[in-house]
Coordinates of C-alpha atoms in Angstrom, one line a residue:
M15 CA -16.5 -12.8 53.0
P16 CA -14.9 -15.2 50.5
D17 CA -12.2 -13.9 48.1
R18 CA -13.4 -13.1 44.7
P19 CA -11.5 -14.8 41.8
A20 CA -9.0 -12.6 40.1
P21 CA -10.3 -11.1 36.9
R22 CA -9.2 -12.8 33.7
P23 CA -6.4 -10.9 32.0
Q24 CA -7.3 -9.2 28.7
A25 CA -4.1 -10.5 27.1
L26 CA -1.7 -13.3 27.9
P27 CA 1.7 -12.4 29.2
A28 CA 4.6 -12.5 26.8
R29 CA 6.5 -15.8 26.8
P30 CA 10.1 -16.3 25.8
P31 CA 9.3 -17.3 22.2
T32 CA 7.2 -14.1 21.9
V33 CA 9.9 -11.9 23.3
R34 CA 12.5 -13.5 21.0
R35 CA 10.3 -12.9 18.0
H36 CA 9.6 -9.3 19.0
N37 CA 13.3 -8.6 19.5
L38 CA 14.3 -10.2 16.2
G39 CA 11.7 -8.2 14.4
L40 CA 12.9 -5.1 16.1
L41 CA 16.5 -5.7 14.8
L42 CA 15.4 -6.5 11.3
G43 CA 13.3 -3.4 11.3
V44 CA 16.4 -1.3 12.0
L45 CA 18.4 -3.2 9.3
R46 CA 15.6 -2.5 6.9
T47 CA 16.4 1.2 6.9
A48 CA 20.2 0.9 6.6
P49 CA 23.1 -1.6 7.2
S50 CA 24.3 -1.6 10.8
S51 CA 26.9 -3.3 12.9
R52 CA 26.0 -5.6 15.8
A53 CA 27.2 -3.0 18.3
S54 CA 25.2 -0.2 16.7
L55 CA 22.1 -2.4 16.7
A56 CA 22.6 -3.1 20.4
A57 CA 22.9 0.6 21.1
A58 CA 19.8 1.4 19.0
T59 CA 17.6 -1.2 20.5
G60 CA 18.8 -1.5 24.1
L61 CA 19.6 -5.2 23.6
T62 CA 23.0 -6.7 24.7
C63 CA 25.6 -7.4 22.0
G64 CA 25.3 -11.1 22.9
T65 CA 21.6 -11.1 22.4
V66 CA 22.0 -9.3 19.0
A67 CA 24.5 -11.8 17.9
G68 CA 22.4 -14.8 19.1
L69 CA 19.4 -13.5 17.2
L70 CA 21.1 -12.4 13.9
D71 CA 23.9 -14.9 13.4
P72 CA 21.6 -17.8 12.4
L73 CA 20.2 -15.5 9.7
V74 CA 23.7 -14.8 8.4
A75 CA 24.3 -18.5 8.3
A76 CA 21.1 -19.0 6.4
G77 CA 21.9 -16.3 3.8
V78 CA 19.2 -14.0 4.8
L79 CA 21.7 -11.4 6.1
A80 CA 25.2 -10.7 4.9
E81 CA 28.3 -9.1 6.5
G82 CA 29.9 -6.2 4.7
E83 CA 33.5 -4.9 4.9
P84 CA 34.6 -3.8 8.4
D85 CA 34.3 0.0 8.9
R86 CA 37.9 1.1 9.8
S87 CA 37.1 4.8 9.8
G88 CA 36.5 5.1 13.5
V89 CA 38.6 4.6 16.7
G90 CA 38.8 1.1 18.2
R91 CA 37.8 -2.2 16.9
P92 CA 36.1 -1.9 13.5
G93 CA 32.5 -2.8 13.3
T94 CA 31.2 -5.2 10.6
P95 CA 27.9 -4.0 9.1
L96 CA 25.1 -6.4 8.5
A97 CA 22.5 -5.9 5.8
F98 CA 19.9 -8.0 3.9
A99 CA 21.8 -10.3 1.6
G100 CA 21.7 -9.5 -2.1
T101 CA 21.0 -13.2 -2.8
G102 CA 18.5 -13.5 0.1
P103 CA 14.7 -13.8 0.1
V104 CA 12.5 -11.5 -1.9
V105 CA 8.8 -10.5 -1.7
L106 CA 6.5 -10.3 -4.7
A107 CA 3.7 -7.7 -5.3
V108 CA 1.3 -7.5 -8.2
S109 CA -1.5 -4.9 -8.7
V110 CA -4.4 -5.8 -10.8
E111 CA -5.9 -2.7 -12.5
V112 CA -8.7 -2.2 -14.9
D113 CA -6.3 -1.6 -17.7
G114 CA -3.1 -3.4 -16.8
V115 CA -0.9 -5.4 -14.4
D116 CA 1.9 -3.8 -12.3
A117 CA 4.4 -6.3 -10.9
L118 CA 7.3 -5.8 -8.5
V119 CA 10.0 -7.9 -6.8
T120 CA 11.9 -6.4 -3.8
G121 CA 14.2 -7.5 -1.1
L122 CA 13.0 -7.5 2.5
D123 CA 14.6 -4.1 2.8
G124 CA 12.5 -2.7 0.0
Q125 CA 15.2 -2.5 -2.6
V126 CA 13.7 -3.1 -6.0
V127 CA 15.0 -6.2 -7.8
R128 CA 12.7 -6.4 -10.8
R129 CA 9.6 -4.7 -12.0
S130 CA 7.3 -4.7 -15.0
R131 CA 4.1 -2.9 -16.1
R132 CA 1.9 -4.4 -18.8
R133 CA -1.2 -2.9 -20.3
R134 CA -4.2 -5.2 -20.6
D135 CA -7.9 -4.4 -20.6
H136 CA -9.4 -6.6 -18.0
R137 CA -13.0 -5.5 -18.6
G138 CA -15.0 -8.6 -19.8
L139 CA -12.6 -11.1 -18.2
G140 CA -13.2 -13.5 -15.4
P141 CA -11.1 -14.2 -12.3
D142 CA -9.1 -17.1 -13.8
A143 CA -8.0 -14.9 -16.7
V144 CA -7.3 -11.8 -14.6
F145 CA -5.7 -13.2 -11.5
G146 CA -4.1 -16.2 -13.2
R147 CA -2.2 -14.1 -15.6
A148 CA -1.2 -11.5 -12.9
A149 CA 0.2 -14.3 -10.8
R150 CA 2.2 -15.8 -13.7
T151 CA 3.6 -12.3 -14.5
V152 CA 5.0 -11.7 -11.0
A153 CA 6.1 -15.4 -10.6
T154 CA 8.1 -15.2 -13.9
L155 CA 9.8 -12.0 -12.6
A156 CA 10.7 -13.8 -9.4
A157 CA 12.1 -16.8 -11.2
R158 CA 14.5 -14.6 -13.1
T159 CA 16.1 -13.5 -9.8
G160 CA 17.0 -17.0 -8.7
R161 CA 16.2 -16.0 -5.1
P162 CA 13.8 -17.6 -2.6
V163 CA 10.4 -16.1 -2.2
A164 CA 9.3 -15.2 1.3
G165 CA 5.8 -14.0 0.5
A166 CA 3.6 -12.4 -2.1
G167 CA 0.7 -9.9 -2.3
I168 CA -2.1 -9.1 -4.7
A169 CA -3.7 -5.7 -4.8
V170 CA -7.2 -5.8 -6.2
P171 CA -9.5 -3.0 -7.6
G172 CA -12.2 -3.1 -5.0
P173 CA -13.1 -3.6 -1.3
V174 CA -11.9 -6.9 0.3
H175 CA -13.4 -8.8 3.2
G176 CA -11.3 -11.4 5.0
S177 CA -7.7 -12.1 4.5
D178 CA -5.2 -14.2 2.5
G179 CA -6.7 -17.3 0.8
A180 CA -10.2 -16.6 2.3
A181 CA -10.2 -12.9 1.1
V182 CA -13.3 -12.1 -1.0
L183 CA -13.3 -9.3 -3.5
L184 CA -16.7 -7.9 -2.6
R185 CA -17.3 -5.7 -5.6
A186 CA -15.2 -4.4 -8.4
P187 CA -17.4 -1.6 -9.9
N188 CA -15.3 -1.4 -13.1
L189 CA -14.7 -5.2 -13.4
P190 CA -18.0 -6.7 -12.4
L191 CA -17.1 -10.3 -13.5
L192 CA -14.7 -10.3 -10.5
D193 CA -17.4 -9.6 -7.9
G194 CA -17.5 -12.1 -5.1
C195 CA -14.4 -14.1 -6.2
R196 CA -11.5 -15.2 -4.0
P197 CA -8.5 -14.0 -5.8
A198 CA -6.1 -16.5 -4.1
E199 CA -8.1 -19.4 -5.7
H200 CA -7.2 -18.1 -9.1
A201 CA -3.6 -17.2 -8.6
G202 CA -2.2 -20.7 -9.2
A203 CA 1.3 -19.6 -10.1
L204 CA 1.7 -18.3 -6.5
G205 CA 0.6 -21.6 -4.9
G206 CA 2.6 -22.5 -1.9
V207 CA 3.7 -18.9 -1.3
P208 CA 2.3 -17.1 1.8
L209 CA -0.2 -14.7 0.1
L210 CA -1.6 -11.4 1.2
V211 CA -4.7 -10.0 -0.6
G212 CA -5.9 -6.4 -0.2
N213 CA -7.5 -3.3 -1.7
E214 CA -5.3 -1.5 -4.1
A215 CA -5.7 2.0 -2.6
S216 CA -5.3 0.9 1.0
L217 CA -2.1 -0.9 0.1
G218 CA -1.0 2.1 -2.0
A219 CA -1.3 4.3 1.1
L220 CA 1.3 2.2 2.8
A221 CA 3.9 3.4 0.3
H222 CA 3.7 6.9 1.9
L223 CA 4.5 6.0 5.5
G224 CA 7.2 8.4 6.4
Q225 CA 5.6 11.4 4.7
A226 CA 3.1 11.5 7.6
D227 CA 1.8 9.2 10.3
D228 CA -1.8 10.2 9.7
F229 CA -3.2 11.0 6.3
V230 CA -5.8 10.2 3.7
Y231 CA -4.5 8.8 0.4
V232 CA -6.7 9.2 -2.7
S233 CA -5.8 7.9 -6.1
A234 CA -7.5 7.8 -9.5
D235 CA -7.3 5.7 -12.6
V236 CA -10.6 4.4 -14.0
G237 CA -12.2 4.8 -10.6
I238 CA -11.3 6.7 -7.4
G239 CA -9.8 4.7 -4.5
G240 CA -8.6 5.8 -1.1
G241 CA -6.8 4.7 2.0
I242 CA -6.9 6.1 5.5
V243 CA -3.8 5.9 7.6
V244 CA -3.9 6.5 11.3
D245 CA -0.8 6.0 13.5
G246 CA 1.0 4.4 10.6
R247 CA -1.8 1.8 10.1
V248 CA -4.6 1.3 7.6
P249 CA -7.8 0.4 9.4
P250 CA -9.7 -2.0 7.0
G251 CA -13.1 -1.4 8.6
A252 CA -15.7 -4.1 9.7
R253 CA -16.7 -5.0 6.2
G254 CA -13.5 -4.1 4.2
V255 CA -14.9 -0.9 2.7
A256 CA -13.0 1.7 4.7
G257 CA -11.4 4.3 2.4
E258 CA -14.0 3.9 -0.5
I259 CA -13.7 7.7 -1.1
G260 CA -14.9 7.4 -4.7
H261 CA -18.4 6.7 -3.5
V262 CA -18.7 9.6 -1.0
V263 CA -21.8 11.4 -2.2
I264 CA -21.4 15.1 -3.1
E265 CA -24.7 15.6 -4.9
R266 CA -27.7 13.7 -3.6
D267 CA -29.6 13.7 -6.8
G268 CA -26.7 13.9 -9.1
R269 CA -25.3 11.7 -11.9
R270 CA -25.7 8.0 -11.9
C271 CA -22.6 6.1 -10.7
G272 CA -21.5 2.6 -11.7
C273 CA -22.0 1.5 -8.0
G274 CA -25.7 2.0 -8.5
G275 CA -26.0 5.2 -6.5
T276 CA -26.1 8.8 -7.6
G277 CA -23.9 11.8 -7.0
C278 CA -20.7 9.9 -6.1
V279 CA -17.5 12.0 -6.4
E280 CA -16.2 9.4 -8.8
V281 CA -18.6 10.5 -11.6
Y282 CA -17.3 14.1 -11.2
A283 CA -13.6 13.7 -10.5
G284 CA -12.8 10.2 -11.7
L285 CA -10.5 9.9 -14.7
P286 CA -13.2 9.2 -17.3
A287 CA -15.2 12.2 -16.1
L288 CA -12.2 14.4 -16.0
L289 CA -10.9 13.4 -19.5
G290 CA -14.4 13.8 -21.0
D291 CA -14.8 17.2 -19.4
A292 CA -11.5 18.3 -20.8
G293 CA -12.1 16.8 -24.2
V294 CA -8.9 14.8 -24.3
A295 CA -8.1 11.1 -24.7
D296 CA -5.6 10.4 -21.9
V297 CA -3.7 11.8 -19.0
A298 CA -0.6 12.7 -21.1
A299 CA -2.8 14.8 -23.5
L300 CA -4.4 16.5 -20.5
R301 CA -1.1 17.4 -19.0
T302 CA 0.1 18.8 -22.3
A303 CA -3.0 20.9 -22.7
A304 CA -2.9 22.1 -19.1
R305 CA 0.8 23.2 -19.5
A306 CA -0.2 25.2 -22.6
G307 CA -2.9 26.9 -20.6
D308 CA -5.8 25.4 -22.6
P309 CA -8.9 26.7 -20.8
A310 CA -10.9 23.5 -21.4
A311 CA -8.1 21.5 -19.7
T312 CA -7.5 23.9 -16.8
G313 CA -11.2 24.4 -16.2
A314 CA -11.8 20.6 -16.1
L315 CA -9.0 20.1 -13.6
A316 CA -10.3 22.9 -11.4
R317 CA -13.8 21.5 -11.4
A318 CA -12.5 18.0 -10.6
G319 CA -10.3 19.4 -7.8
T320 CA -13.3 21.2 -6.3
A321 CA -15.4 18.1 -6.4
L322 CA -12.7 16.0 -4.9
G323 CA -12.1 18.6 -2.2
T324 CA -15.8 18.5 -1.4
A325 CA -15.7 14.8 -0.8
L326 CA -12.5 15.0 1.2
T327 CA -14.0 17.6 3.4
S328 CA -16.5 15.0 4.7
V329 CA -13.8 12.4 5.1
L330 CA -11.5 14.7 7.1
H331 CA -14.3 15.8 9.3
V332 CA -14.8 12.1 10.3
V333 CA -11.2 10.9 10.6
D334 CA -9.5 14.2 11.6
V335 CA -6.1 13.9 9.8
G336 CA -4.0 16.8 8.6
T337 CA -2.6 15.6 5.3
V338 CA -4.1 14.5 1.9
V339 CA -1.8 12.6 -0.5
L340 CA -2.8 12.6 -4.2
G341 CA -1.8 9.4 -6.0
G342 CA -2.3 7.4 -9.2
S343 CA -3.2 9.7 -12.1
Y344 CA -3.9 12.4 -9.6
A345 CA -0.2 12.6 -8.9
E346 CA 0.5 13.2 -12.6
L347 CA -2.0 16.1 -12.5
G348 CA -1.2 17.3 -9.0
T349 CA 0.2 20.7 -10.2
W350 CA -3.4 21.7 -11.2
L351 CA -5.5 19.6 -8.9
A352 CA -3.8 20.3 -5.6
P353 CA -4.6 24.0 -5.4
A354 CA -8.3 23.4 -6.2
V355 CA -8.5 20.6 -3.6
R356 CA -6.9 22.6 -0.9
A357 CA -9.0 25.7 -1.6
E358 CA -12.1 23.6 -1.1
L359 CA -10.8 22.0 2.0
V360 CA -9.8 25.3 3.6
G361 CA -13.1 27.0 2.8
R362 CA -15.4 24.3 3.9
G363 CA -14.9 23.2 7.5
V364 CA -13.3 23.3 10.9
A365 CA -11.3 20.1 10.5
T366 CA -10.0 21.2 7.1
G367 CA -8.6 24.6 8.1
P368 CA -5.6 26.5 6.8
D369 CA -3.0 24.0 8.2
V370 CA -4.3 21.1 6.1
A371 CA -1.6 19.8 3.7
V372 CA -2.3 18.5 0.2
V373 CA 0.8 16.8 -1.2
V374 CA 1.5 14.8 -4.4
S375 CA 2.7 11.2 -4.2
P376 CA 6.3 10.7 -5.3
H377 CA 5.4 7.1 -6.4
G378 CA 2.7 8.0 -8.9
R379 CA 1.0 4.9 -10.3
A380 CA 3.7 2.7 -8.7
A381 CA 2.3 3.4 -5.2
T382 CA 0.1 0.3 -5.2
V383 CA 2.8 -2.3 -5.9
T384 CA 5.3 -0.4 -3.7
G385 CA 2.9 -0.4 -0.8
T386 CA 1.9 -4.0 -1.4
A387 CA 5.5 -5.1 -1.3
R388 CA 6.0 -3.2 1.9
A389 CA 2.9 -4.9 3.5
V390 CA 4.3 -8.3 2.5
A391 CA 7.7 -7.5 3.9
D392 CA 6.1 -6.2 7.1
R393 CA 4.3 -9.6 7.5
V394 CA 7.5 -11.6 6.9
L395 CA 9.5 -9.6 9.3
G396 CA 6.8 -9.9 11.9
E397 CA 7.3 -13.7 11.8
P398 CA 11.1 -13.7 11.3
D399 CA 11.6 -17.4 12.3
L400 CA 9.9 -18.3 9.1
L401 CA 13.0 -17.1 7.3
L402 CA 14.9 -20.0 8.9
A403 CA 12.4 -22.6 7.9
G404 CA 13.5 -25.1 5.3

């Protein structure tokens, strides 16, 4: 009987350049958390001291990394800590929201270099006006640092299909003139910079890695967005709409939603609905009224929390994670929303039992740009040889 051909491998074996890139990314990931000497890096990663030096010394010469003062506190030869250089490459992040632009410049280690938040009503504006101005805002911030730019990211207010320059904003329910556009094509000020484009809530979820490995992030401003994190990653879904929690239906024949459907949680627990129910103009006024025990404010918050908890019950029964993170304006109102959300989760289902945690984001409205900057830095550090280019 003739020999059968060997089955084709599902993945190619790692080759030397791949191993080198992996090891370099591993070292930079450790340095991202704290400065460390070459010897400590070798001990932490299992690489030899010679390998560590061979991988990192070119980045020191290129100004990506810098050596600190030798640590003479211990016994033996003092170690010289390495860290990301204060004059080295930066990453840019900009979040386009219905009512403003949030921009951030960080080092590859996540240290904030510059940031700005500008209010601007984007309703009625097209993609050139919206994304062109957002790109100019963050590019101007970067220029003031005088540091090279390693990558940039744009967070957009709706589901995204595809990636980078080909990414399409499928639908922006609160900014319909942006439907179907390619944001990268309108971000001229970021031309020539490696660009990441993603959904605002999914990127915002990344800011909370470290709080939990598996969680659902839900945020509210004009609409409700969400991001699902499993094993430290945000699955985008086949069509880019994973995490669209705002359009989970909680009342089949309920109120009409801007998406065209009825009964979506957004029309019960979204910010416009919540403020209207409480009879206040903005989040600051709602917080003030709630602190004073105003029954209209506390009642509106309880109803919104219950509606949100109802929607999240369905989500948690599908994805089976144990933590909910409240972000955006929900973070500012978490004192009153979280108990109502948790009570609904605990009372409604098996997957949302008494051990479910409902926590408030420490980043508030800055979560989106923080997570976007992290995603861009992750990408850069995943291709570390690009830091030596040019």
